[in-house]
mmCIF file with all atom_site columns, C-alpha atoms in Angstrom:
data_model
loop_
_atom_site.group_PDB
_atom_site.id
_atom_site.type_symbol
_atom_site.label_atom_id
_atom_site.label_alt_id
_atom_site.label_comp_id
_atom_site.label_asym_id
_atom_site.label_entity_id
_atom_site.label_seq_id
_atom_site.pdbx_PDB_ins_code
_atom_site.Cartn_x
_atom_site.Cartn_y
_atom_site.Cartn_z
_atom_site.occupancy
_atom_site.B_iso_or_equiv
_atom_site.pdbx_formal_charge
_atom_site.auth_seq_id
_atom_site.auth_comp_id
_atom_site.auth_asym_id
_atom_site.auth_atom_id
_atom_site.pdbx_PDB_model_num
ATOM 1   C CA . UNK A 1 1   ? 0.059  -0.105  0.012   1.00 0.00 ? 1   UNK A CA 1
ATOM 2   C CA . UNK A 1 2   ? 1.524  3.313   -1.263  1.00 0.00 ? 2   UNK A CA 1
ATOM 3   C CA . UNK A 1 3   ? 1.039  6.232   1.639   1.00 0.00 ? 3   UNK A CA 1
ATOM 4   C CA . UNK A 1 4   ? 1.801  8.775   -1.095  1.00 0.00 ? 4   UNK A CA 1
ATOM 5   C CA . UNK A 1 5   ? -0.323 9.109   -4.013  1.00 0.00 ? 5   UNK A CA 1
ATOM 6   C CA . UNK A 1 6   ? 1.359  9.759   -7.678  1.00 0.00 ? 6   UNK A CA 1
ATOM 7   C CA . UNK A 1 7   ? -0.620 11.083  -10.634 1.00 0.00 ? 7   UNK A CA 1
ATOM 8   C CA . UNK A 1 8   ? -0.479 10.683  -13.315 1.00 0.00 ? 8   UNK A CA 1
ATOM 9   C CA . UNK A 1 9   ? 0.928  7.272   -13.287 1.00 0.00 ? 9   UNK A CA 1
ATOM 10  C CA . UNK A 1 10  ? 2.377  7.451   -16.818 1.00 0.00 ? 10  UNK A CA 1
ATOM 11  C CA . UNK A 1 11  ? 3.034  10.791  -19.057 1.00 0.00 ? 11  UNK A CA 1
ATOM 12  C CA . UNK A 1 12  ? 3.562  10.937  -22.379 1.00 0.00 ? 12  UNK A CA 1
ATOM 13  C CA . UNK A 1 13  ? 4.881  14.647  -24.299 1.00 0.00 ? 13  UNK A CA 1
ATOM 14  C CA . UNK A 1 14  ? 6.520  16.496  -26.863 1.00 0.00 ? 14  UNK A CA 1
ATOM 15  C CA . UNK A 1 15  ? 9.753  17.791  -26.419 1.00 0.00 ? 15  UNK A CA 1
ATOM 16  C CA . UNK A 1 16  ? 9.226  21.410  -25.329 1.00 0.00 ? 16  UNK A CA 1
ATOM 17  C CA . UNK A 1 17  ? 6.003  20.968  -23.872 1.00 0.00 ? 17  UNK A CA 1
ATOM 18  C CA . UNK A 1 18  ? 5.212  21.773  -20.314 1.00 0.00 ? 18  UNK A CA 1
ATOM 19  C CA . UNK A 1 19  ? 4.011  19.254  -17.616 1.00 0.00 ? 19  UNK A CA 1
ATOM 20  C CA . UNK A 1 20  ? 2.969  18.937  -14.146 1.00 0.00 ? 20  UNK A CA 1
ATOM 21  C CA . UNK A 1 21  ? 3.090  15.685  -11.803 1.00 0.00 ? 21  UNK A CA 1
ATOM 22  C CA . UNK A 1 22  ? 1.774  15.422  -8.164  1.00 0.00 ? 22  UNK A CA 1
ATOM 23  C CA . UNK A 1 23  ? 2.311  13.560  -5.025  1.00 0.00 ? 23  UNK A CA 1
ATOM 24  C CA . UNK A 1 24  ? -0.312 13.474  -2.789  1.00 0.00 ? 24  UNK A CA 1
ATOM 25  C CA . UNK A 1 25  ? -1.060 11.940  0.697   1.00 0.00 ? 25  UNK A CA 1
ATOM 26  C CA . UNK A 1 26  ? -3.319 12.166  3.818   1.00 0.00 ? 26  UNK A CA 1
ATOM 27  C CA . UNK A 1 27  ? -0.365 12.500  6.121   1.00 0.00 ? 27  UNK A CA 1
ATOM 28  C CA . UNK A 1 28  ? 1.769  15.105  7.208   1.00 0.00 ? 28  UNK A CA 1
ATOM 29  C CA . UNK A 1 29  ? 5.416  14.881  6.281   1.00 0.00 ? 29  UNK A CA 1
ATOM 30  C CA . UNK A 1 30  ? 8.394  16.644  8.013   1.00 0.00 ? 30  UNK A CA 1
ATOM 31  C CA . UNK A 1 31  ? 10.145 16.937  4.898   1.00 0.00 ? 31  UNK A CA 1
ATOM 32  C CA . UNK A 1 32  ? 9.419  15.501  1.053   1.00 0.00 ? 32  UNK A CA 1
ATOM 33  C CA . UNK A 1 33  ? 12.480 14.319  -1.385  1.00 0.00 ? 33  UNK A CA 1
ATOM 34  C CA . UNK A 1 34  ? 11.359 14.088  -5.022  1.00 0.00 ? 34  UNK A CA 1
ATOM 35  C CA . UNK A 1 35  ? 13.982 11.515  -7.148  1.00 0.00 ? 35  UNK A CA 1
ATOM 36  C CA . UNK A 1 36  ? 14.456 10.538  -10.658 1.00 0.00 ? 36  UNK A CA 1
ATOM 37  C CA . UNK A 1 37  ? 15.270 6.915   -11.440 1.00 0.00 ? 37  UNK A CA 1
ATOM 38  C CA . UNK A 1 38  ? 16.475 5.510   -14.845 1.00 0.00 ? 38  UNK A CA 1
ATOM 39  C CA . UNK A 1 39  ? 16.018 1.834   -15.614 1.00 0.00 ? 39  UNK A CA 1
ATOM 40  C CA . UNK A 1 40  ? 18.363 -0.498  -14.024 1.00 0.00 ? 40  UNK A CA 1
ATOM 41  C CA . UNK A 1 41  ? 19.579 2.246   -11.744 1.00 0.00 ? 41  UNK A CA 1
ATOM 42  C CA . UNK A 1 42  ? 18.600 3.446   -8.166  1.00 0.00 ? 42  UNK A CA 1
ATOM 43  C CA . UNK A 1 43  ? 16.911 6.775   -7.494  1.00 0.00 ? 43  UNK A CA 1
ATOM 44  C CA . UNK A 1 44  ? 18.804 10.064  -8.045  1.00 0.00 ? 44  UNK A CA 1
ATOM 45  C CA . UNK A 1 45  ? 17.650 13.256  -5.073  1.00 0.00 ? 45  UNK A CA 1
ATOM 46  C CA . UNK A 1 46  ? 16.427 15.774  -7.074  1.00 0.00 ? 46  UNK A CA 1
ATOM 47  C CA . UNK A 1 47  ? 15.446 18.117  -3.820  1.00 0.00 ? 47  UNK A CA 1
ATOM 48  C CA . UNK A 1 48  ? 14.507 17.941  -0.560  1.00 0.00 ? 48  UNK A CA 1
ATOM 49  C CA . UNK A 1 49  ? 11.308 20.314  0.488   1.00 0.00 ? 49  UNK A CA 1
ATOM 50  C CA . UNK A 1 50  ? 10.731 21.152  4.171   1.00 0.00 ? 50  UNK A CA 1
ATOM 51  C CA . UNK A 1 51  ? 8.837  24.124  5.060   1.00 0.00 ? 51  UNK A CA 1
ATOM 52  C CA . UNK A 1 52  ? 5.000  24.022  4.020   1.00 0.00 ? 52  UNK A CA 1
ATOM 53  C CA . UNK A 1 53  ? 4.559  26.516  0.729   1.00 0.00 ? 53  UNK A CA 1
ATOM 54  C CA . UNK A 1 54  ? 8.190  26.382  0.061   1.00 0.00 ? 54  UNK A CA 1
ATOM 55  C CA . UNK A 1 55  ? 8.864  26.603  -3.498  1.00 0.00 ? 55  UNK A CA 1
ATOM 56  C CA . UNK A 1 56  ? 12.242 25.291  -5.322  1.00 0.00 ? 56  UNK A CA 1
ATOM 57  C CA . UNK A 1 57  ? 13.501 25.623  -8.386  1.00 0.00 ? 57  UNK A CA 1
ATOM 58  C CA . UNK A 1 58  ? 16.281 23.470  -10.103 1.00 0.00 ? 58  UNK A CA 1
ATOM 59  C CA . UNK A 1 59  ? 17.130 24.907  -13.600 1.00 0.00 ? 59  UNK A CA 1
ATOM 60  C CA . UNK A 1 60  ? 13.803 23.888  -15.232 1.00 0.00 ? 60  UNK A CA 1
ATOM 61  C CA . UNK A 1 61  ? 12.346 22.314  -12.805 1.00 0.00 ? 61  UNK A CA 1
ATOM 62  C CA . UNK A 1 62  ? 10.149 23.713  -9.931  1.00 0.00 ? 62  UNK A CA 1
ATOM 63  C CA . UNK A 1 63  ? 8.889  22.023  -6.734  1.00 0.00 ? 63  UNK A CA 1
ATOM 64  C CA . UNK A 1 64  ? 6.286  22.922  -4.128  1.00 0.00 ? 64  UNK A CA 1
ATOM 65  C CA . UNK A 1 65  ? 5.355  21.891  -0.867  1.00 0.00 ? 65  UNK A CA 1
ATOM 66  C CA . UNK A 1 66  ? 1.904  22.273  0.030   1.00 0.00 ? 66  UNK A CA 1
ATOM 67  C CA . UNK A 1 67  ? 1.407  24.546  2.848   1.00 0.00 ? 67  UNK A CA 1
ATOM 68  C CA . UNK A 1 68  ? -0.090 21.718  5.096   1.00 0.00 ? 68  UNK A CA 1
ATOM 69  C CA . UNK A 1 69  ? 2.916  19.557  4.166   1.00 0.00 ? 69  UNK A CA 1
ATOM 70  C CA . UNK A 1 70  ? 0.755  16.613  2.805   1.00 0.00 ? 70  UNK A CA 1
ATOM 71  C CA . UNK A 1 71  ? 1.094  17.047  -0.613  1.00 0.00 ? 71  UNK A CA 1
ATOM 72  C CA . UNK A 1 72  ? 3.572  18.628  -3.515  1.00 0.00 ? 72  UNK A CA 1
ATOM 73  C CA . UNK A 1 73  ? 3.822  18.887  -7.308  1.00 0.00 ? 73  UNK A CA 1
ATOM 74  C CA . UNK A 1 74  ? 7.152  19.109  -9.782  1.00 0.00 ? 74  UNK A CA 1
ATOM 75  C CA . UNK A 1 75  ? 6.417  21.272  -12.796 1.00 0.00 ? 75  UNK A CA 1
ATOM 76  C CA . UNK A 1 76  ? 8.852  21.003  -15.701 1.00 0.00 ? 76  UNK A CA 1
ATOM 77  C CA . UNK A 1 77  ? 9.027  23.641  -18.543 1.00 0.00 ? 77  UNK A CA 1
ATOM 78  C CA . UNK A 1 78  ? 10.394 22.788  -21.994 1.00 0.00 ? 78  UNK A CA 1
ATOM 79  C CA . UNK A 1 79  ? 10.638 18.943  -21.099 1.00 0.00 ? 79  UNK A CA 1
ATOM 80  C CA . UNK A 1 80  ? 13.831 17.664  -22.834 1.00 0.00 ? 80  UNK A CA 1
ATOM 81  C CA . UNK A 1 81  ? 14.325 14.068  -23.612 1.00 0.00 ? 81  UNK A CA 1
ATOM 82  C CA . UNK A 1 82  ? 17.073 14.054  -21.404 1.00 0.00 ? 82  UNK A CA 1
ATOM 83  C CA . UNK A 1 83  ? 14.203 14.262  -18.727 1.00 0.00 ? 83  UNK A CA 1
ATOM 84  C CA . UNK A 1 84  ? 12.536 10.701  -19.521 1.00 0.00 ? 84  UNK A CA 1
ATOM 85  C CA . UNK A 1 85  ? 12.384 8.656   -16.599 1.00 0.00 ? 85  UNK A CA 1
ATOM 86  C CA . UNK A 1 86  ? 10.269 7.734   -13.315 1.00 0.00 ? 86  UNK A CA 1
ATOM 87  C CA . UNK A 1 87  ? 9.838  10.581  -10.932 1.00 0.00 ? 87  UNK A CA 1
ATOM 88  C CA . UNK A 1 88  ? 9.339  9.718   -7.275  1.00 0.00 ? 88  UNK A CA 1
ATOM 89  C CA . UNK A 1 89  ? 8.223  11.169  -4.506  1.00 0.00 ? 89  UNK A CA 1
ATOM 90  C CA . UNK A 1 90  ? 9.076  10.362  -0.979  1.00 0.00 ? 90  UNK A CA 1
ATOM 91  C CA . UNK A 1 91  ? 7.978  11.519  2.298   1.00 0.00 ? 91  UNK A CA 1
ATOM 92  C CA . UNK A 1 92  ? 9.688  11.614  5.825   1.00 0.00 ? 92  UNK A CA 1
ATOM 93  C CA . UNK A 1 93  ? 7.773  12.165  9.082   1.00 0.00 ? 93  UNK A CA 1
ATOM 94  C CA . UNK A 1 94  ? 8.461  12.975  12.739  1.00 0.00 ? 94  UNK A CA 1
ATOM 95  C CA . UNK A 1 95  ? 7.793  9.642   14.225  1.00 0.00 ? 95  UNK A CA 1
ATOM 96  C CA . UNK A 1 96  ? 9.359  6.927   11.498  1.00 0.00 ? 96  UNK A CA 1
ATOM 97  C CA . UNK A 1 97  ? 13.075 6.747   10.412  1.00 0.00 ? 97  UNK A CA 1
ATOM 98  C CA . UNK A 1 98  ? 12.102 5.797   6.996   1.00 0.00 ? 98  UNK A CA 1
ATOM 99  C CA . UNK A 1 99  ? 10.992 7.500   3.456   1.00 0.00 ? 99  UNK A CA 1
ATOM 100 C CA . UNK A 1 100 ? 7.706  6.137   2.152   1.00 0.00 ? 100 UNK A CA 1
ATOM 101 C CA . UNK A 1 101 ? 7.501  6.470   -1.433  1.00 0.00 ? 101 UNK A CA 1
ATOM 102 C CA . UNK A 1 102 ? 4.917  6.854   -4.111  1.00 0.00 ? 102 UNK A CA 1
ATOM 103 C CA . UNK A 1 103 ? 4.547  4.210   -6.790  1.00 0.00 ? 103 UNK A CA 1
ATOM 104 C CA . UNK A 1 104 ? 6.183  7.102   -9.175  1.00 0.00 ? 104 UNK A CA 1
ATOM 105 C CA . UNK A 1 105 ? 5.169  8.849   -12.358 1.00 0.00 ? 105 UNK A CA 1
ATOM 106 C CA . UNK A 1 106 ? 6.547  7.448   -15.458 1.00 0.00 ? 106 UNK A CA 1
ATOM 107 C CA . UNK A 1 107 ? 7.690  10.511  -17.737 1.00 0.00 ? 107 UNK A CA 1
ATOM 108 C CA . UNK A 1 108 ? 8.480  9.947   -21.846 1.00 0.00 ? 108 UNK A CA 1
ATOM 109 C CA . UNK A 1 109 ? 9.399  12.671  -23.650 1.00 0.00 ? 109 UNK A CA 1
ATOM 110 C CA . UNK A 1 110 ? 9.498  12.367  -27.170 1.00 0.00 ? 110 UNK A CA 1
ATOM 111 C CA . UNK A 1 111 ? 11.727 14.137  -29.679 1.00 0.00 ? 111 UNK A CA 1
ATOM 112 C CA . UNK B 2 1   ? 27.545 8.302   -9.146  1.00 0.00 ? 1   UNK B CA 1
ATOM 113 C CA . UNK B 2 2   ? 26.590 8.283   -5.572  1.00 0.00 ? 2   UNK B CA 1
ATOM 114 C CA . UNK B 2 3   ? 29.378 6.191   -3.933  1.00 0.00 ? 3   UNK B CA 1
ATOM 115 C CA . UNK B 2 4   ? 26.872 3.478   -2.792  1.00 0.00 ? 4   UNK B CA 1
ATOM 116 C CA . UNK B 2 5   ? 27.661 -0.175  -4.512  1.00 0.00 ? 5   UNK B CA 1
ATOM 117 C CA . UNK B 2 6   ? 25.402 -3.048  -4.057  1.00 0.00 ? 6   UNK B CA 1
ATOM 118 C CA . UNK B 2 7   ? 26.326 -6.923  -5.159  1.00 0.00 ? 7   UNK B CA 1
ATOM 119 C CA . UNK B 2 8   ? 25.681 -8.478  -7.406  1.00 0.00 ? 8   UNK B CA 1
ATOM 120 C CA . UNK B 2 9   ? 23.626 -6.862  -9.987  1.00 0.00 ? 9   UNK B CA 1
ATOM 121 C CA . UNK B 2 10  ? 21.727 -9.453  -10.969 1.00 0.00 ? 10  UNK B CA 1
ATOM 122 C CA . UNK B 2 11  ? 21.149 -12.543 -9.421  1.00 0.00 ? 11  UNK B CA 1
ATOM 123 C CA . UNK B 2 12  ? 18.599 -15.853 -10.110 1.00 0.00 ? 12  UNK B CA 1
ATOM 124 C CA . UNK B 2 13  ? 17.407 -17.937 -7.305  1.00 0.00 ? 13  UNK B CA 1
ATOM 125 C CA . UNK B 2 14  ? 14.942 -20.974 -6.919  1.00 0.00 ? 14  UNK B CA 1
ATOM 126 C CA . UNK B 2 15  ? 11.594 -20.908 -4.820  1.00 0.00 ? 15  UNK B CA 1
ATOM 127 C CA . UNK B 2 16  ? 13.211 -21.763 -1.114  1.00 0.00 ? 16  UNK B CA 1
ATOM 128 C CA . UNK B 2 17  ? 16.539 -20.809 -1.416  1.00 0.00 ? 17  UNK B CA 1
ATOM 129 C CA . UNK B 2 18  ? 18.388 -18.234 0.498   1.00 0.00 ? 18  UNK B CA 1
ATOM 130 C CA . UNK B 2 19  ? 20.147 -15.192 -0.919  1.00 0.00 ? 19  UNK B CA 1
ATOM 131 C CA . UNK B 2 20  ? 22.448 -12.801 0.204   1.00 0.00 ? 20  UNK B CA 1
ATOM 132 C CA . UNK B 2 21  ? 22.474 -9.481  -0.935  1.00 0.00 ? 21  UNK B CA 1
ATOM 133 C CA . UNK B 2 22  ? 25.401 -6.479  -0.038  1.00 0.00 ? 22  UNK B CA 1
ATOM 134 C CA . UNK B 2 23  ? 25.610 -3.093  0.333   1.00 0.00 ? 23  UNK B CA 1
ATOM 135 C CA . UNK B 2 24  ? 28.622 -0.763  0.713   1.00 0.00 ? 24  UNK B CA 1
ATOM 136 C CA . UNK B 2 25  ? 28.094 2.459   1.641   1.00 0.00 ? 25  UNK B CA 1
ATOM 137 C CA . UNK B 2 26  ? 28.939 6.186   0.815   1.00 0.00 ? 26  UNK B CA 1
ATOM 138 C CA . UNK B 2 27  ? 32.629 6.700   3.016   1.00 0.00 ? 27  UNK B CA 1
ATOM 139 C CA . UNK B 2 28  ? 31.319 8.362   6.105   1.00 0.00 ? 28  UNK B CA 1
ATOM 140 C CA . UNK B 2 29  ? 27.864 7.202   5.949   1.00 0.00 ? 29  UNK B CA 1
ATOM 141 C CA . UNK B 2 30  ? 26.780 5.500   9.132   1.00 0.00 ? 30  UNK B CA 1
ATOM 142 C CA . UNK B 2 31  ? 23.072 4.305   8.565   1.00 0.00 ? 31  UNK B CA 1
ATOM 143 C CA . UNK B 2 32  ? 21.835 2.111   5.416   1.00 0.00 ? 32  UNK B CA 1
ATOM 144 C CA . UNK B 2 33  ? 18.113 1.517   4.576   1.00 0.00 ? 33  UNK B CA 1
ATOM 145 C CA . UNK B 2 34  ? 16.982 -1.406  2.269   1.00 0.00 ? 34  UNK B CA 1
ATOM 146 C CA . UNK B 2 35  ? 14.185 -1.173  -0.106  1.00 0.00 ? 35  UNK B CA 1
ATOM 147 C CA . UNK B 2 36  ? 12.328 -3.648  -2.119  1.00 0.00 ? 36  UNK B CA 1
ATOM 148 C CA . UNK B 2 37  ? 11.052 -2.062  -6.134  1.00 0.00 ? 37  UNK B CA 1
ATOM 149 C CA . UNK B 2 38  ? 8.590  -4.371  -7.774  1.00 0.00 ? 38  UNK B CA 1
ATOM 150 C CA . UNK B 2 39  ? 8.206  -3.942  -11.098 1.00 0.00 ? 39  UNK B CA 1
ATOM 151 C CA . UNK B 2 40  ? 6.174  -0.861  -11.910 1.00 0.00 ? 40  UNK B CA 1
ATOM 152 C CA . UNK B 2 41  ? 5.818  0.095   -7.977  1.00 0.00 ? 41  UNK B CA 1
ATOM 153 C CA . UNK B 2 42  ? 8.168  2.819   -6.078  1.00 0.00 ? 42  UNK B CA 1
ATOM 154 C CA . UNK B 2 43  ? 10.532 1.324   -3.150  1.00 0.00 ? 43  UNK B CA 1
ATOM 155 C CA . UNK B 2 44  ? 9.209  -0.141  -0.093  1.00 0.00 ? 44  UNK B CA 1
ATOM 156 C CA . UNK B 2 45  ? 10.849 0.251   3.220   1.00 0.00 ? 45  UNK B CA 1
ATOM 157 C CA . UNK B 2 46  ? 12.199 -2.847  4.501   1.00 0.00 ? 46  UNK B CA 1
ATOM 158 C CA . UNK B 2 47  ? 14.441 -2.013  7.475   1.00 0.00 ? 47  UNK B CA 1
ATOM 159 C CA . UNK B 2 48  ? 17.167 0.557   8.502   1.00 0.00 ? 48  UNK B CA 1
ATOM 160 C CA . UNK B 2 49  ? 20.473 0.140   10.379  1.00 0.00 ? 49  UNK B CA 1
ATOM 161 C CA . UNK B 2 50  ? 22.172 2.482   12.286  1.00 0.00 ? 50  UNK B CA 1
ATOM 162 C CA . UNK B 2 51  ? 25.523 1.988   13.995  1.00 0.00 ? 51  UNK B CA 1
ATOM 163 C CA . UNK B 2 52  ? 24.914 -1.894  13.773  1.00 0.00 ? 52  UNK B CA 1
ATOM 164 C CA . UNK B 2 53  ? 21.552 -1.994  14.859  1.00 0.00 ? 53  UNK B CA 1
ATOM 165 C CA . UNK B 2 54  ? 18.198 -2.415  13.371  1.00 0.00 ? 54  UNK B CA 1
ATOM 166 C CA . UNK B 2 55  ? 16.376 0.877   13.588  1.00 0.00 ? 55  UNK B CA 1
ATOM 167 C CA . UNK B 2 56  ? 12.886 0.382   12.161  1.00 0.00 ? 56  UNK B CA 1
ATOM 168 C CA . UNK B 2 57  ? 11.208 -1.818  10.313  1.00 0.00 ? 57  UNK B CA 1
ATOM 169 C CA . UNK B 2 58  ? 8.681  -2.169  7.385   1.00 0.00 ? 58  UNK B CA 1
ATOM 170 C CA . UNK B 2 59  ? 6.064  -4.607  6.601   1.00 0.00 ? 59  UNK B CA 1
ATOM 171 C CA . UNK B 2 60  ? 8.460  -7.237  5.997   1.00 0.00 ? 60  UNK B CA 1
ATOM 172 C CA . UNK B 2 61  ? 7.972  -10.921 7.463   1.00 0.00 ? 61  UNK B CA 1
ATOM 173 C CA . UNK B 2 62  ? 11.083 -12.343 9.523   1.00 0.00 ? 62  UNK B CA 1
ATOM 174 C CA . UNK B 2 63  ? 12.415 -14.087 7.161   1.00 0.00 ? 63  UNK B CA 1
ATOM 175 C CA . UNK B 2 64  ? 13.948 -10.727 5.686   1.00 0.00 ? 64  UNK B CA 1
ATOM 176 C CA . UNK B 2 65  ? 16.798 -10.266 8.044   1.00 0.00 ? 65  UNK B CA 1
ATOM 177 C CA . UNK B 2 66  ? 20.001 -7.926  7.755   1.00 0.00 ? 66  UNK B CA 1
ATOM 178 C CA . UNK B 2 67  ? 23.283 -7.131  9.447   1.00 0.00 ? 67  UNK B CA 1
ATOM 179 C CA . UNK B 2 68  ? 25.431 -3.941  9.604   1.00 0.00 ? 68  UNK B CA 1
ATOM 180 C CA . UNK B 2 69  ? 28.759 -4.141  10.108  1.00 0.00 ? 69  UNK B CA 1
ATOM 181 C CA . UNK B 2 70  ? 31.665 -1.775  11.899  1.00 0.00 ? 70  UNK B CA 1
ATOM 182 C CA . UNK B 2 71  ? 32.233 -0.706  8.412   1.00 0.00 ? 71  UNK B CA 1
ATOM 183 C CA . UNK B 2 72  ? 28.483 0.498   7.815   1.00 0.00 ? 72  UNK B CA 1
ATOM 184 C CA . UNK B 2 73  ? 28.911 -2.024  4.984   1.00 0.00 ? 73  UNK B CA 1
ATOM 185 C CA . UNK B 2 74  ? 25.553 -4.134  5.253   1.00 0.00 ? 74  UNK B CA 1
ATOM 186 C CA . UNK B 2 75  ? 24.324 -7.272  4.014   1.00 0.00 ? 75  UNK B CA 1
ATOM 187 C CA . UNK B 2 76  ? 20.285 -8.330  3.547   1.00 0.00 ? 76  UNK B CA 1
ATOM 188 C CA . UNK B 2 77  ? 19.213 -11.863 3.880   1.00 0.00 ? 77  UNK B CA 1
ATOM 189 C CA . UNK B 2 78  ? 15.831 -13.306 2.334   1.00 0.00 ? 78  UNK B CA 1
ATOM 190 C CA . UNK B 2 79  ? 15.293 -17.045 3.913   1.00 0.00 ? 79  UNK B CA 1
ATOM 191 C CA . UNK B 2 80  ? 12.303 -19.396 2.056   1.00 0.00 ? 80  UNK B CA 1
ATOM 192 C CA . UNK B 2 81  ? 12.655 -17.434 -1.211  1.00 0.00 ? 81  UNK B CA 1
ATOM 193 C CA . UNK B 2 82  ? 9.113  -16.970 -2.640  1.00 0.00 ? 82  UNK B CA 1
ATOM 194 C CA . UNK B 2 83  ? 8.381  -16.220 -6.305  1.00 0.00 ? 83  UNK B CA 1
ATOM 195 C CA . UNK B 2 84  ? 6.809  -13.020 -5.054  1.00 0.00 ? 84  UNK B CA 1
ATOM 196 C CA . UNK B 2 85  ? 10.460 -11.942 -3.811  1.00 0.00 ? 85  UNK B CA 1
ATOM 197 C CA . UNK B 2 86  ? 11.408 -11.026 -7.395  1.00 0.00 ? 86  UNK B CA 1
ATOM 198 C CA . UNK B 2 87  ? 12.009 -7.871  -7.137  1.00 0.00 ? 87  UNK B CA 1
ATOM 199 C CA . UNK B 2 88  ? 14.832 -4.646  -7.374  1.00 0.00 ? 88  UNK B CA 1
ATOM 200 C CA . UNK B 2 89  ? 16.755 -4.196  -3.829  1.00 0.00 ? 89  UNK B CA 1
ATOM 201 C CA . UNK B 2 90  ? 17.785 -0.801  -3.091  1.00 0.00 ? 90  UNK B CA 1
ATOM 202 C CA . UNK B 2 91  ? 19.977 0.258   -0.726  1.00 0.00 ? 91  UNK B CA 1
ATOM 203 C CA . UNK B 2 92  ? 20.546 3.675   0.942   1.00 0.00 ? 92  UNK B CA 1
ATOM 204 C CA . UNK B 2 93  ? 23.155 5.429   3.030   1.00 0.00 ? 93  UNK B CA 1
ATOM 205 C CA . UNK B 2 94  ? 23.030 8.518   4.883   1.00 0.00 ? 94  UNK B CA 1
ATOM 206 C CA . UNK B 2 95  ? 25.264 10.212  7.465   1.00 0.00 ? 95  UNK B CA 1
ATOM 207 C CA . UNK B 2 96  ? 22.919 9.868   10.098  1.00 0.00 ? 96  UNK B CA 1
ATOM 208 C CA . UNK B 2 97  ? 19.557 9.599   11.735  1.00 0.00 ? 97  UNK B CA 1
ATOM 209 C CA . UNK B 2 98  ? 17.141 12.516  12.150  1.00 0.00 ? 98  UNK B CA 1
ATOM 210 C CA . UNK B 2 99  ? 15.230 14.826  9.522   1.00 0.00 ? 99  UNK B CA 1
ATOM 211 C CA . UNK B 2 100 ? 15.971 15.829  6.121   1.00 0.00 ? 100 UNK B CA 1
ATOM 212 C CA . UNK B 2 101 ? 19.239 13.924  5.890   1.00 0.00 ? 101 UNK B CA 1
ATOM 213 C CA . UNK B 2 102 ? 20.308 12.805  2.275   1.00 0.00 ? 102 UNK B CA 1
ATOM 214 C CA . UNK B 2 103 ? 20.024 9.689   1.197   1.00 0.00 ? 103 UNK B CA 1
ATOM 215 C CA . UNK B 2 104 ? 22.290 7.811   -1.593  1.00 0.00 ? 104 UNK B CA 1
ATOM 216 C CA . UNK B 2 105 ? 21.120 4.714   -3.489  1.00 0.00 ? 105 UNK B CA 1
ATOM 217 C CA . UNK B 2 106 ? 23.044 2.303   -4.904  1.00 0.00 ? 106 UNK B CA 1
ATOM 218 C CA . UNK B 2 107 ? 21.965 0.921   -8.155  1.00 0.00 ? 107 UNK B CA 1
ATOM 219 C CA . UNK B 2 108 ? 20.128 -2.039  -7.020  1.00 0.00 ? 108 UNK B CA 1
ATOM 220 C CA . UNK B 2 109 ? 20.491 -5.919  -6.915  1.00 0.00 ? 109 UNK B CA 1
ATOM 221 C CA . UNK B 2 110 ? 18.000 -7.161  -9.926  1.00 0.00 ? 110 UNK B CA 1
ATOM 222 C CA . UNK B 2 111 ? 16.844 -10.627 -7.878  1.00 0.00 ? 111 UNK B CA 1
ATOM 223 C CA . UNK B 2 112 ? 14.599 -13.449 -9.781  1.00 0.00 ? 112 UNK B CA 1
ATOM 224 C CA . UNK B 2 113 ? 13.155 -16.169 -8.172  1.00 0.00 ? 113 UNK B CA 1
ATOM 225 C CA . UNK B 2 114 ? 11.619 -19.237 -10.411 1.00 0.00 ? 114 UNK B CA 1
#
């Protein structure tokens, strides 16, 4: 059972388009992390958001943490083929030492 | 390149057998977490080790066990393998317990149980 729900599950777009993927939960997290995973590899951390309402930008990627620290979004501007991959969100709360992952959004950017 | 290495990269086992997977954590990291990632799913937390002690466990049966060594490398052992144990097993190392610490993942071990 996934504590974090990610949507959409699959997304296929053309190079140059913009997109937003979502990560939602009924639980409050002390922090939330976004990872990108390529086939046959482990997840690679993109960003950690900590404060409710926080917005972080990483080149063409914009990450937002919801005010209540239950949800997050990732927006990619002018997608490139190199953005193709599985985008995972993971939440950490104050009671547990483990991170709970969503099932991911599989993004395909076509040339 | 995260500095976290896992071995072997691929493994095929028969149902009922036992398997040991290994993880060498990034230099200076004292915490290792293990995850199981089934096809099309996100990683599921198995357990975490901090300074050689288990420090948290997910919803996995006792036939999943682990060890952490004084050099902070770690092993995941699975007994009585079942077909559903086929998955990518990931380990992640981090500097310390606590909140908002960054975890670095290895490339994983792809286990196939036949």
